[in-house]
Coordinates of C-alpha atoms and ligand atoms in Angstrom, one line a residue:
Chain A
M1 CA -12.7 22.9 11.3
I2 CA -14.7 22.1 8.2
T3 CA -15.1 18.0 7.4
T4 CA -15.4 16.2 4.2
D5 CA -19.0 15.5 5.7
E6 CA -20.0 19.5 5.8
V7 CA -18.6 19.8 2.4
C8 CA -21.0 17.4 1.0
N9 CA -23.7 20.1 1.1
V10 CA -22.1 22.4 -1.9
L11 CA -24.1 21.2 -4.4
K12 CA -26.7 24.1 -3.9
M13 CA -23.7 26.2 -3.5
T14 CA -23.2 29.4 -5.5
E15 CA -19.7 29.4 -7.1
E16 CA -19.3 32.5 -4.8
E17 CA -20.2 30.8 -1.9
K18 CA -18.0 27.7 -3.1
Y19 CA -15.1 30.1 -3.4
D20 CA -15.7 31.4 0.5
L21 CA -15.9 28.0 2.3
L22 CA -12.5 27.3 0.3
K23 CA -11.0 30.1 1.5
T24 CA -12.3 28.9 5.0
V25 CA -10.7 25.8 4.4
I26 CA -7.2 27.4 3.7
T27 CA -7.4 29.8 6.3
D28 CA -8.2 26.7 9.0
Y29 CA -5.6 24.7 7.5
E30 CA -2.8 27.7 8.1
R31 CA -1.7 28.4 4.7
K32 CA 0.7 26.0 5.2
E33 CA 2.5 24.4 2.2
N34 CA 2.7 21.2 3.9
N35 CA -0.7 21.0 4.5
L36 CA -1.7 21.4 0.7
I37 CA -2.7 17.9 -0.1
Q38 CA -5.4 18.2 2.2
I39 CA -6.4 21.6 1.2
L40 CA -6.3 20.2 -2.2
H41 CA -8.6 17.1 -1.1
M42 CA -11.2 19.5 0.0
A43 CA -11.2 21.6 -3.0
Q44 CA -12.1 18.8 -5.1
A45 CA -14.8 18.0 -2.6
I46 CA -16.4 21.2 -2.9
F47 CA -15.9 22.0 -6.6
G48 CA -15.7 17.8 -7.8
Y49 CA -12.7 18.3 -9.5
L50 CA -9.8 21.3 -10.0
P51 CA -10.1 23.6 -12.7
V52 CA -7.1 26.0 -13.6
E53 CA -9.2 28.8 -11.8
V54 CA -9.5 27.3 -8.8
Q55 CA -5.6 26.3 -8.7
Y56 CA -5.4 29.3 -9.1
F57 CA -7.2 30.7 -6.3
I58 CA -5.4 28.5 -3.9
A59 CA -2.2 29.4 -5.3
G60 CA -3.2 32.9 -4.3
Q61 CA -4.0 32.5 -1.2
M62 CA -1.3 30.3 -0.5
D63 CA 1.3 32.8 -1.9
L64 CA 2.7 29.6 -4.1
S65 CA 2.8 29.6 -7.7
V66 CA 0.5 27.8 -9.9
S67 CA 3.1 25.7 -11.4
K68 CA 3.6 24.2 -8.0
I69 CA -0.1 23.3 -7.3
N70 CA -0.5 21.9 -10.8
S71 CA 3.0 19.9 -10.4
V72 CA 1.5 18.5 -6.8
L73 CA -1.8 17.8 -7.8
T74 CA -0.9 16.1 -11.5
F75 CA 1.3 13.4 -9.3
Y76 CA -1.9 12.3 -7.4
S77 CA -4.3 9.9 -9.2
F78 CA -7.2 11.1 -6.7
F79 CA -7.3 14.7 -8.6
S80 CA -8.8 15.4 -11.2
T81 CA -8.4 18.9 -13.5
Q82 CA -11.8 17.7 -15.2
P83 CA -15.1 17.6 -14.5
K84 CA -16.7 14.1 -13.2
G85 CA -19.8 12.3 -14.1
K86 CA -22.5 11.6 -11.6
Y87 CA -21.4 8.2 -11.3
T88 CA -17.8 7.4 -12.0
V89 CA -17.0 3.6 -12.4
S90 CA -13.6 2.4 -11.5
I91 CA -12.2 -1.1 -13.0
C92 CA -9.8 -2.9 -11.2
L93 CA -6.9 -4.0 -13.0
G94 CA -4.4 -5.5 -10.5
T95 CA -3.1 -8.9 -11.8
A96 CA -5.9 -10.9 -9.7
C97 CA -8.8 -8.9 -11.5
Y98 CA -6.6 -8.6 -14.9
V99 CA -5.9 -12.5 -15.3
R100 CA -9.7 -12.8 -14.3
G101 CA -11.1 -11.0 -16.8
G102 CA -10.9 -7.6 -15.4
K103 CA -9.7 -6.4 -19.4
D104 CA -13.0 -7.8 -20.9
V105 CA -15.3 -6.1 -18.4
L106 CA -13.6 -3.1 -19.3
N107 CA -14.0 -3.5 -22.5
K108 CA -17.5 -3.9 -21.9
L109 CA -17.8 -0.6 -20.1
K110 CA -16.0 1.2 -22.6
S111 CA -18.7 0.0 -25.4
V112 CA -21.7 0.4 -23.5
L113 CA -20.9 3.7 -22.5
G114 CA -19.4 4.8 -25.4
I115 CA -16.0 6.4 -23.6
D116 CA -12.6 5.2 -23.4
V117 CA -11.0 5.5 -20.0
G118 CA -10.7 9.0 -18.1
F119 CA -13.6 10.5 -20.4
T120 CA -17.1 11.2 -19.4
T121 CA -20.6 10.5 -21.0
E122 CA -21.9 13.6 -22.9
D123 CA -25.1 13.6 -20.7
K124 CA -22.7 13.8 -17.5
V125 CA -23.7 10.8 -16.0
F126 CA -20.7 8.6 -15.8
S127 CA -17.1 8.9 -16.2
L128 CA -14.8 5.7 -16.5
S129 CA -11.5 5.1 -14.7
V130 CA -9.4 1.8 -14.0
M131 CA -7.8 1.7 -11.1
R132 CA -4.7 -1.0 -9.3
C133 CA -5.7 -3.2 -6.8
I134 CA -8.0 -2.2 -4.0
G135 CA -7.7 -6.1 -2.1
A136 CA -10.8 -7.6 -3.3
C137 CA -8.3 -9.7 -5.1
G138 CA -10.0 -12.9 -3.0
L139 CA -13.5 -12.1 -5.3
A140 CA -11.9 -11.1 -8.7
P141 CA -12.6 -9.0 -11.0
A142 CA -13.3 -6.1 -8.8
M143 CA -15.1 -2.9 -9.9
T144 CA -16.6 0.6 -8.2
I145 CA -19.0 2.7 -8.8
N146 CA -18.7 5.9 -6.9
K147 CA -17.7 4.4 -2.9
K148 CA -19.4 1.0 -4.1
V149 CA -17.7 -2.2 -4.8
Y150 CA -18.6 -4.6 -7.0
K151 CA -17.2 -8.0 -6.9
Q152 CA -17.0 -10.9 -9.4
V153 CA -18.5 -8.7 -11.9
N154 CA -18.6 -9.8 -15.7
P155 CA -19.1 -8.2 -18.8
N156 CA -22.4 -9.4 -18.8
K157 CA -23.9 -8.2 -16.1
I158 CA -22.5 -5.0 -17.0
P159 CA -25.6 -3.4 -18.5
M160 CA -27.7 -4.3 -16.0
I161 CA -25.8 -2.9 -13.2
L162 CA -25.1 0.5 -14.8
G163 CA -29.0 0.2 -16.0
M164 CA -30.1 0.2 -12.3
L165 CA -28.6 3.3 -11.5
K166 CA -29.6 5.6 -14.3
Chain B
M1 CA 8.9 -33.4 1.5
G2 CA 5.2 -32.3 1.9
S3 CA 3.9 -35.8 2.8
V4 CA 3.9 -34.2 6.5
Y5 CA 1.4 -31.5 7.0
Q6 CA 3.5 -28.5 7.6
L7 CA 1.8 -24.9 8.1
K8 CA 1.6 -24.2 11.4
R9 CA -1.5 -21.6 11.6
V10 CA -1.4 -19.1 14.5
D11 CA -3.5 -17.0 16.0
F12 CA -2.2 -13.9 17.6
I13 CA -2.8 -10.8 15.6
F14 CA -6.7 -10.7 15.3
K15 CA -6.6 -12.1 18.7
D16 CA -9.2 -9.8 20.9
E17 CA -7.6 -6.2 21.8
K18 CA -9.4 -5.9 25.1
D19 CA -6.5 -5.9 27.3
W20 CA -5.0 -2.5 25.5
K21 CA -5.0 -0.4 28.7
V22 CA -3.1 -2.9 30.4
I23 CA -0.5 -3.3 28.2
L24 CA -0.4 0.4 27.3
K25 CA 0.3 1.2 31.1
N26 CA 2.7 -1.4 31.6
S27 CA 4.5 -0.9 28.3
I28 CA 4.7 2.6 29.3
S29 CA 6.1 2.1 32.7
R30 CA 9.1 0.1 31.7
P31 CA 12.3 1.9 30.5
A32 CA 13.1 2.6 26.8
H33 CA 15.7 0.1 27.0
E34 CA 14.1 -2.8 28.5
L35 CA 11.4 -2.3 25.7
I36 CA 14.4 -1.9 23.1
N37 CA 15.7 -5.1 24.3
E38 CA 12.7 -7.3 24.2
L39 CA 12.0 -6.5 20.8
I40 CA 15.5 -6.7 19.9
S41 CA 15.7 -9.9 21.0
S42 CA 12.5 -11.1 19.4
E43 CA 14.1 -10.6 16.3
L44 CA 10.9 -9.4 14.5
K45 CA 12.0 -7.7 11.1
G46 CA 9.7 -5.0 9.6
R47 CA 6.1 -6.6 7.9
G48 CA 6.7 -4.2 5.0
G49 CA 8.4 -5.7 2.5
A50 CA 12.0 -4.4 3.8
G51 CA 12.5 -6.6 6.6
F52 CA 14.6 -4.3 8.3
P53 CA 15.2 -5.0 12.4
T54 CA 12.2 -3.4 14.2
G55 CA 14.2 -3.1 17.6
L56 CA 17.3 -1.8 16.3
K57 CA 15.0 0.8 13.8
W58 CA 13.4 1.9 17.4
K59 CA 16.7 2.3 19.3
L60 CA 18.2 4.1 16.0
T61 CA 15.5 6.9 16.4
A62 CA 15.6 6.9 20.4
E63 CA 19.6 7.8 20.2
E64 CA 18.5 10.8 18.5
N65 CA 18.8 14.1 20.5
D66 CA 16.3 15.9 18.8
L67 CA 13.5 17.2 20.7
V68 CA 10.9 16.9 18.1
K69 CA 10.7 13.7 16.8
Y70 CA 7.7 11.2 15.1
V71 CA 5.8 7.9 14.8
I72 CA 4.2 7.3 12.0
C73 CA 2.1 3.8 10.6
N74 CA 2.3 2.9 6.8
A75 CA -1.2 1.8 6.0
D76 CA -0.6 2.9 2.6
E77 CA -0.9 -0.7 1.6
G78 CA 0.4 -0.8 -1.8
E79 CA 1.6 -4.5 -2.8
P80 CA -0.7 -5.6 -5.3
G81 CA -2.5 -8.8 -4.3
T82 CA -2.6 -7.7 -0.2
F83 CA -5.1 -6.3 2.0
K84 CA -3.7 -7.8 5.7
D85 CA -3.3 -4.0 6.4
R86 CA -6.9 -3.1 6.0
E87 CA -8.0 -6.1 7.9
I88 CA -5.6 -5.3 11.0
L89 CA -7.0 -1.6 10.9
S90 CA -10.6 -2.6 10.9
K91 CA -10.3 -5.8 13.5
V92 CA -8.0 -4.5 15.9
P93 CA -7.0 -1.0 15.6
L94 CA -6.2 -0.4 19.4
K95 CA -3.3 -2.8 19.4
V96 CA -2.2 -0.5 16.2
L97 CA -2.5 2.8 18.1
T98 CA -0.8 1.3 21.6
S99 CA 2.3 0.1 19.7
M100 CA 2.7 3.3 18.2
A101 CA 2.4 5.2 21.6
V102 CA 4.3 2.9 23.4
C103 CA 7.2 3.8 20.3
G104 CA 6.5 7.7 21.3
H105 CA 7.5 6.5 24.9
V106 CA 10.3 4.5 23.5
I107 CA 11.9 7.4 21.2
R108 CA 10.7 10.6 23.3
S109 CA 8.0 11.3 20.6
N110 CA 4.2 12.7 21.4
T111 CA 3.0 12.5 17.3
G112 CA 1.9 9.9 15.6
Y113 CA 0.7 9.8 12.2
I114 CA -1.3 7.2 10.5
Y115 CA -0.8 7.5 6.4
L116 CA -4.0 5.8 5.2
R117 CA -4.3 4.5 1.9
G118 CA -6.7 6.5 -0.2
E119 CA -8.9 4.0 -1.1
Y120 CA -9.2 3.1 2.4
F121 CA -11.7 5.9 2.9
F122 CA -14.0 4.1 4.5
L123 CA -11.6 2.6 7.1
Q124 CA -11.6 6.8 8.7
K125 CA -14.6 7.1 10.7
D126 CA -14.2 3.6 12.4
L127 CA -10.4 4.4 13.3
N128 CA -11.2 8.2 13.9
K129 CA -13.3 7.3 16.4
A130 CA -10.8 4.3 17.7
I131 CA -8.6 7.1 18.2
S132 CA -10.5 9.1 19.8
E133 CA -11.2 6.3 22.8
F134 CA -7.7 6.0 22.7
E135 CA -6.4 9.8 23.8
E136 CA -9.0 9.8 26.1
Y137 CA -7.6 7.2 28.0
C138 CA -4.0 8.6 27.4
R139 CA -5.3 12.1 29.1
E140 CA -6.9 9.7 31.9
I141 CA -3.3 8.2 32.9
N142 CA -1.2 11.5 31.9
F143 CA 0.2 10.3 29.0
D144 CA 0.7 12.3 26.4
F145 CA 0.6 10.9 22.8
S146 CA -2.2 12.4 20.0
I147 CA -2.7 10.5 16.7
R148 CA -3.4 12.0 13.7
I149 CA -4.9 9.8 10.1
F150 CA -3.0 11.0 6.6
M151 CA -5.0 10.1 3.4
G152 CA -3.3 8.9 0.8
S153 CA -4.1 10.6 -2.6
G154 CA -3.6 7.4 -5.0
A155 CA 0.2 6.7 -5.7
Y156 CA 1.4 3.5 -5.1
I157 CA 4.9 4.8 -4.6
C158 CA 3.9 7.1 -1.3
G159 CA 4.4 3.6 0.4
E160 CA 7.8 4.0 0.1
E161 CA 8.5 5.5 3.3
T162 CA 10.5 8.7 1.8
A163 CA 7.8 9.3 -0.4
L164 CA 5.6 9.2 2.0
F165 CA 7.5 11.7 4.1
E166 CA 7.6 13.9 1.1
S167 CA 3.5 13.7 0.2
M168 CA 2.9 14.4 4.0
E169 CA 4.7 17.6 3.7
G170 CA 2.5 18.8 0.6
K171 CA 4.8 17.9 -2.5
R172 CA 5.0 15.3 -4.8
G173 CA 5.5 12.2 -3.4
E174 CA 9.1 11.3 -5.2
P175 CA 11.5 9.2 -3.1
R176 CA 14.5 11.0 -1.4
N177 CA 17.9 9.3 -1.4
K178 CA 19.2 7.3 1.5
P179 CA 21.0 8.3 3.7
P180 CA 20.2 10.0 5.3
F181 CA 17.8 7.4 6.7
P182 CA 14.4 8.2 8.4
S183 CA 16.1 7.5 11.8
S184 CA 17.6 10.9 12.3
Y185 CA 15.8 12.5 9.1
G186 CA 12.5 11.6 8.4
Y187 CA 9.1 13.8 8.5
M188 CA 9.6 17.5 8.3
G189 CA 13.5 16.7 8.6
K190 CA 13.0 15.1 12.0
P191 CA 14.1 11.5 13.7
T192 CA 10.9 9.7 12.4
V193 CA 10.1 5.7 13.3
I194 CA 8.1 4.4 10.3
N195 CA 6.7 1.4 10.4
N196 CA 4.2 -1.1 8.9
V197 CA 0.4 -1.5 10.0
E198 CA 1.4 -5.4 10.9
T199 CA 4.5 -4.8 12.3
L200 CA 3.3 -2.3 14.7
A201 CA 0.4 -5.3 15.3
H202 CA 3.2 -7.9 16.1
T203 CA 4.8 -5.3 18.6
Y204 CA 2.0 -5.3 20.3
T205 CA 2.0 -9.2 20.7
I206 CA 5.5 -8.9 22.2
F207 CA 4.8 -6.5 24.9
E208 CA 1.6 -8.7 26.0
Y209 CA 3.2 -12.3 25.9
G210 CA 7.0 -11.3 25.9
A211 CA 9.6 -11.9 23.2
K212 CA 10.1 -15.5 23.6
R213 CA 6.6 -16.3 22.7
F214 CA 7.3 -14.9 19.2
Y215 CA 10.6 -15.8 19.0
D216 CA 9.5 -19.5 19.3
L217 CA 7.5 -19.1 16.0
G218 CA 9.4 -19.5 12.8
V219 CA 13.1 -20.6 11.8
Q220 CA 16.3 -19.1 12.2
Y221 CA 16.5 -15.1 10.4
S222 CA 12.5 -15.5 10.1
R223 CA 11.2 -15.5 13.4
G224 CA 7.0 -15.2 14.5
S225 CA 4.4 -14.9 12.1
K226 CA 2.6 -13.2 9.0
L227 CA 0.0 -12.4 7.4
F228 CA -0.4 -13.7 4.3
S229 CA -3.3 -12.6 1.6
V230 CA -4.2 -15.5 -0.8
S231 CA -5.5 -14.6 -3.9
G232 CA -5.8 -15.8 -7.9
D233 CA -6.4 -19.6 -8.5
T234 CA -7.1 -21.0 -4.9
P235 CA -10.4 -22.8 -3.3
K236 CA -10.1 -20.5 -0.5
P237 CA -8.8 -17.3 -1.1
G238 CA -8.1 -14.5 2.4
I239 CA -6.2 -13.6 5.1
Y240 CA -4.3 -16.4 7.0
E241 CA -1.7 -16.0 10.0
L242 CA 1.3 -18.4 9.2
E243 CA 4.6 -19.1 10.7
L244 CA 7.3 -17.7 8.8
G245 CA 9.7 -20.4 7.2
M246 CA 6.9 -22.4 5.5
S247 CA 8.3 -23.8 2.0
L248 CA 6.0 -22.8 -0.9
F249 CA 5.2 -26.7 -1.7
D250 CA 3.9 -27.4 1.6
F251 CA 2.2 -23.6 0.9
V252 CA 0.7 -24.7 -2.6
E253 CA -0.5 -28.1 -1.3
E254 CA -3.2 -25.9 1.6
F255 CA -4.1 -23.6 -1.3
G256 CA -3.4 -24.7 -4.7
D257 CA -6.4 -26.3 -6.6
G258 CA -4.2 -28.9 -7.7
D259 CA -2.6 -27.7 -11.1
T260 CA -0.7 -24.4 -9.9
K261 CA 2.1 -23.8 -12.5
A262 CA 3.2 -20.8 -10.6
V263 CA 3.4 -18.7 -7.2
Q264 CA 4.0 -14.8 -7.2
V265 CA 5.6 -14.3 -3.7
G266 CA 4.9 -10.5 -2.8
G267 CA 2.8 -8.8 -5.5
A268 CA 4.6 -7.2 -8.8
S269 CA 7.6 -6.5 -7.0
G270 CA 8.2 -9.5 -5.4
F271 CA 9.2 -12.6 -7.1
L272 CA 7.6 -15.5 -9.4
V273 CA 8.5 -18.7 -8.7
P274 CA 7.9 -21.8 -10.7
R275 CA 6.5 -25.1 -9.6
K276 CA 10.1 -27.1 -10.2
R277 CA 11.4 -24.4 -7.0
F278 CA 8.4 -24.7 -4.9
N279 CA 10.5 -27.5 -2.8
E280 CA 13.6 -25.6 -2.8
T281 CA 11.9 -22.4 -1.8
T282 CA 10.6 -21.1 1.7
I283 CA 8.7 -18.2 2.7
G284 CA 10.7 -15.7 5.0
F285 CA 13.9 -13.6 5.4
Q286 CA 16.9 -13.6 3.2
G287 CA 19.7 -15.2 5.6
K288 CA 22.6 -17.2 5.6
L289 CA 19.9 -20.5 5.0
T290 CA 20.4 -23.2 2.3
G291 CA 18.1 -22.6 -0.3
I292 CA 16.0 -19.7 -1.6
S293 CA 14.2 -17.9 1.3
L294 CA 11.8 -15.1 0.0
P295 CA 10.4 -12.4 1.9
T296 CA 7.4 -10.9 0.9
G297 CA 4.9 -8.3 2.0
G298 CA 2.4 -10.9 2.4
S299 CA 0.8 -11.1 -1.0
M300 CA 0.4 -15.0 -2.2
M301 CA -1.1 -15.3 -5.5
L302 CA -1.7 -18.3 -7.5
F303 CA -1.8 -19.1 -10.9
N304 CA -3.0 -22.3 -12.7
S305 CA -2.1 -23.7 -15.5
S306 CA -4.7 -21.5 -17.8
R307 CA -3.0 -18.5 -16.9
S308 CA -1.0 -16.9 -19.8
M309 CA 2.6 -15.6 -17.9
Y310 CA 2.7 -13.2 -20.8
N311 CA -0.2 -11.6 -20.0
V312 CA 0.7 -11.4 -16.2
L313 CA 4.7 -9.7 -17.1
D314 CA 2.5 -7.4 -19.1
N315 CA 0.4 -6.8 -16.1
Y316 CA 3.0 -5.7 -14.0
L317 CA 5.3 -3.7 -16.7
E318 CA 2.2 -1.9 -17.1
F319 CA 1.6 -1.2 -13.3
F320 CA 5.2 0.0 -13.0
R321 CA 4.7 2.2 -16.0
E322 CA 2.3 3.5 -14.6
E323 CA 3.2 4.0 -11.1
S324 CA 7.1 4.8 -11.7
C325 CA 7.3 8.5 -10.1
G326 CA 9.5 9.8 -13.1
Q327 CA 11.9 11.0 -11.4
C328 CA 15.1 8.7 -12.4
T329 CA 15.7 8.0 -16.1
P330 CA 16.6 3.8 -15.6
C331 CA 12.8 3.4 -13.9
R332 CA 11.1 6.2 -16.0
V333 CA 12.6 4.7 -19.7
G334 CA 13.4 1.3 -18.2
C335 CA 9.7 0.5 -17.9
Q336 CA 8.3 1.6 -21.0
Q337 CA 11.1 0.2 -23.1
L338 CA 10.7 -3.3 -21.2
L339 CA 6.9 -3.1 -21.9
N340 CA 7.5 -1.6 -25.5
G341 CA 9.9 -5.0 -25.9
I342 CA 7.6 -7.9 -24.8
K343 CA 5.0 -6.7 -26.9
A344 CA 7.6 -6.4 -30.0
V345 CA 8.9 -9.6 -29.3
K346 CA 5.0 -11.4 -28.8
R347 CA 4.1 -9.2 -32.5
G348 CA 7.1 -11.0 -34.1
D349 CA 9.0 -7.2 -34.7
K350 CA 11.8 -8.7 -32.1
N351 CA 12.9 -11.9 -32.4
A352 CA 13.8 -14.0 -29.3
Q353 CA 17.3 -12.6 -28.6
Y354 CA 16.0 -9.6 -27.6
L355 CA 14.2 -10.9 -24.4
D356 CA 18.0 -11.2 -23.4
K357 CA 18.9 -7.5 -24.2
L358 CA 15.4 -6.7 -21.9
L359 CA 16.9 -9.3 -19.2
R360 CA 20.5 -6.7 -18.8
L361 CA 18.2 -3.7 -19.2
T362 CA 16.6 -5.0 -16.0
E363 CA 19.8 -5.6 -14.4
T364 CA 21.0 -2.1 -14.8
M365 CA 17.4 -0.6 -13.5
Q366 CA 18.6 -3.1 -10.0
N367 CA 22.1 -1.3 -9.8
T368 CA 20.8 2.5 -10.8
A369 CA 17.1 3.1 -9.8
K370 CA 16.9 5.3 -6.5
C371 CA 14.5 3.4 -5.2
G372 CA 12.7 -0.1 -4.4
L373 CA 10.2 0.1 -7.3
G374 CA 12.7 0.6 -10.1
Q375 CA 15.3 -2.0 -8.4
S376 CA 12.5 -4.6 -7.7
V377 CA 11.3 -4.8 -11.5
A378 CA 14.2 -7.0 -12.1
N379 CA 12.8 -9.9 -9.8
S380 CA 9.7 -10.9 -11.2
F381 CA 10.8 -9.9 -15.0
S382 CA 13.2 -12.1 -14.9
A383 CA 11.7 -15.1 -13.2
I384 CA 9.1 -14.9 -15.9
V385 CA 11.1 -14.7 -18.7
E386 CA 13.7 -17.4 -17.9
N387 CA 10.8 -19.7 -16.7
F388 CA 8.3 -19.1 -19.4
R389 CA 10.0 -17.9 -22.2
E390 CA 8.0 -19.8 -25.1
E391 CA 5.0 -18.5 -23.1
M392 CA 6.7 -14.6 -24.0
I393 CA 7.3 -15.8 -28.0
Y394 CA 4.2 -17.5 -29.0
Ligands
FMN401 C1 7.7 1.1 -4.0 C2 7.9 0.6 -2.4 C3 6.2 0.7 -2.1 C4 6.1 0.4 -0.9 N1 4.8 0.3 0.3 C5 4.5 0.1 1.2 C6 3.5 0.3 1.7 O1 2.3 0.0 1.0 N2 3.4 -0.4 2.9 C7 4.4 -0.4 3.7 O2 4.3 -0.7 5.1 N3 5.6 -0.9 2.9 C8 6.1 0.1 1.7 N4 7.3 0.1 1.7 C9 8.2 -0.1 2.4 C10 8.5 1.0 3.6 O3 9.4 2.0 2.3 C11 9.3 0.8 4.9 O4 10.2 0.0 4.5 C12 8.5 0.1 5.5 O5 7.1 1.2 5.5 C13 9.0 -0.1 6.8 O6 8.2 -0.7 7.7 P1 8.5 -1.9 8.5 O7 9.9 -2.0 8.9 O8 7.4 -2.1 9.7 O9 8.6 -3.4 7.6 C14 7.5 -0.1 0.0 C15 8.8 0.5 0.1 C16 8.7 0.7 -1.9 C17 10.0 0.6 -2.5
SF4_402 S1 13.2 4.4 -9.1 FE1 11.4 4.9 -10.2 S2 10.0 5.3 -8.4 FE2 12.3 5.4 -7.5 S3 12.7 7.2 -7.5 FE3 13.4 6.3 -9.5 S4 11.1 7.1 -11.2 FE4 10.9 7.5 -8.9
FES403 S1 -6.2 -7.4 -8.3 FE1 -8.0 -6.1 -8.3 S2 -8.9 -6.0 -6.3 FE2 -6.5 -6.7 -5.8

């Protein structure tokens, strides 16, 4: 069975190859409806997000309606129907982070990046999102950039952290 | 009260797991009813929040006649402020796997799943490694049991057991009506034992040392120890294993910063206790005890006097509004109205009496919402509005 790690090499793939890979994934999962969520995870790993065309493709392959696919994926915050930037910056707004200034960090991010939550910068480098408690409450406020966790961030550190990525 | 230091630290959960093979082998050679009785006499109750007796849960599921049954470990760890299940899975995963397999032996199931919170993707690799090692030993001793990880996708409500099943079945994670309960109708409609990560870790302790060692800890109705995730205004945030039944006063003595004005026990769905109630409040499960006993999944968040309780409530309500699955009206509309309501009062658009109307709305939600999320909004809402009324208005 194909793993998420193997999927990571897809950046160089053509559209057609991506659809072929997705088809293999769906076959691996026996086209079963109760594997839909795993299939969506893989599809998102392949395409980066889940645009309508991909939803149609999955629906066709699995013999399900597109509205069924759409109603499931919109339920879960991990799935995105919009393309994401190279870096997704997420700030925790759980209670511990919130009372320790998470919102100030968020406002700073909005002004530095010039975008609102749920959006991506024009150069497609950064996307901004909020998340719920990730269990780093002891060192609040917490922020993640892709898979890396930053603890005890404050608004002043934001330009430096972002600058180091660009 | 408080003059004698009363918090009792315990060290069972993170004690090494090196004997897991022995414990697995010994346990599965014992008859199911004996293991069930051991759990029942330990009086272990579920650590995921609801506090259902674990022995009884296993017994009810064992009594079902279906050929296919499931064992599920709930590792969705969603209670805000909690991070203990993550620690268990990263430090002593084999304890959890062993307990799942013993549960499989008791209820006659050969299939286990771990529903892992999506944000904990970084645990997946090591956990899979532990699972391989575990399954290999199972094959060695001819014991048929397999375990798979199912990754969550970022929806708090999927921690609720029936929503979790729906999600594993590839659907929207919307809670089902109960009854039927998971013991007869769970994942794929089959009898299912679903336990929290920590509950399973405690059953390991019980199989290792016997029910009495566990039962001797804690107080009546609240036996054993529990992991607490301490955060907020505290000089020592972290995870602590403590005996159940401690008073909140002693807890604050130990973990407070000298200026604690309130403690949130059990995350957003839990209870907010103001300073004047520290003395009469204990941490454990509700029983016919005098005084107030509060259950918790483990989250203990301290607030000192510099914190605005209005902001805290606003944060909780935003959380509920976001995480409500939207399936039933009292919760979907109620959460929005509560949030709009406290904002209106704060702005001065509504007078203070409006808060009482909102309190009645939370009562309605408590009585009519379909699942624990909508039902529990009243807990922190009423405590904050009643105890910090001025902060809501000015
Ligand atoms: C809104 C909601 C969220 C829940 N989240 C979790 C969770 O993240 N982890 C958990 O173990 N139990 C959670 N529960 C409790 C589960 O429904 C269930 O009672 C528990 O997994 C049973 O295991 P236990 O008996 O070992 O505690 C949640 C319940 C509700 C109503
Ligand atoms: S109470 Fe809320 S979360 Fe629970 S089923 Fe109803 S809408 Fe969904
Ligand atoms: S509240 Fe932000 S990590 Fe817990």
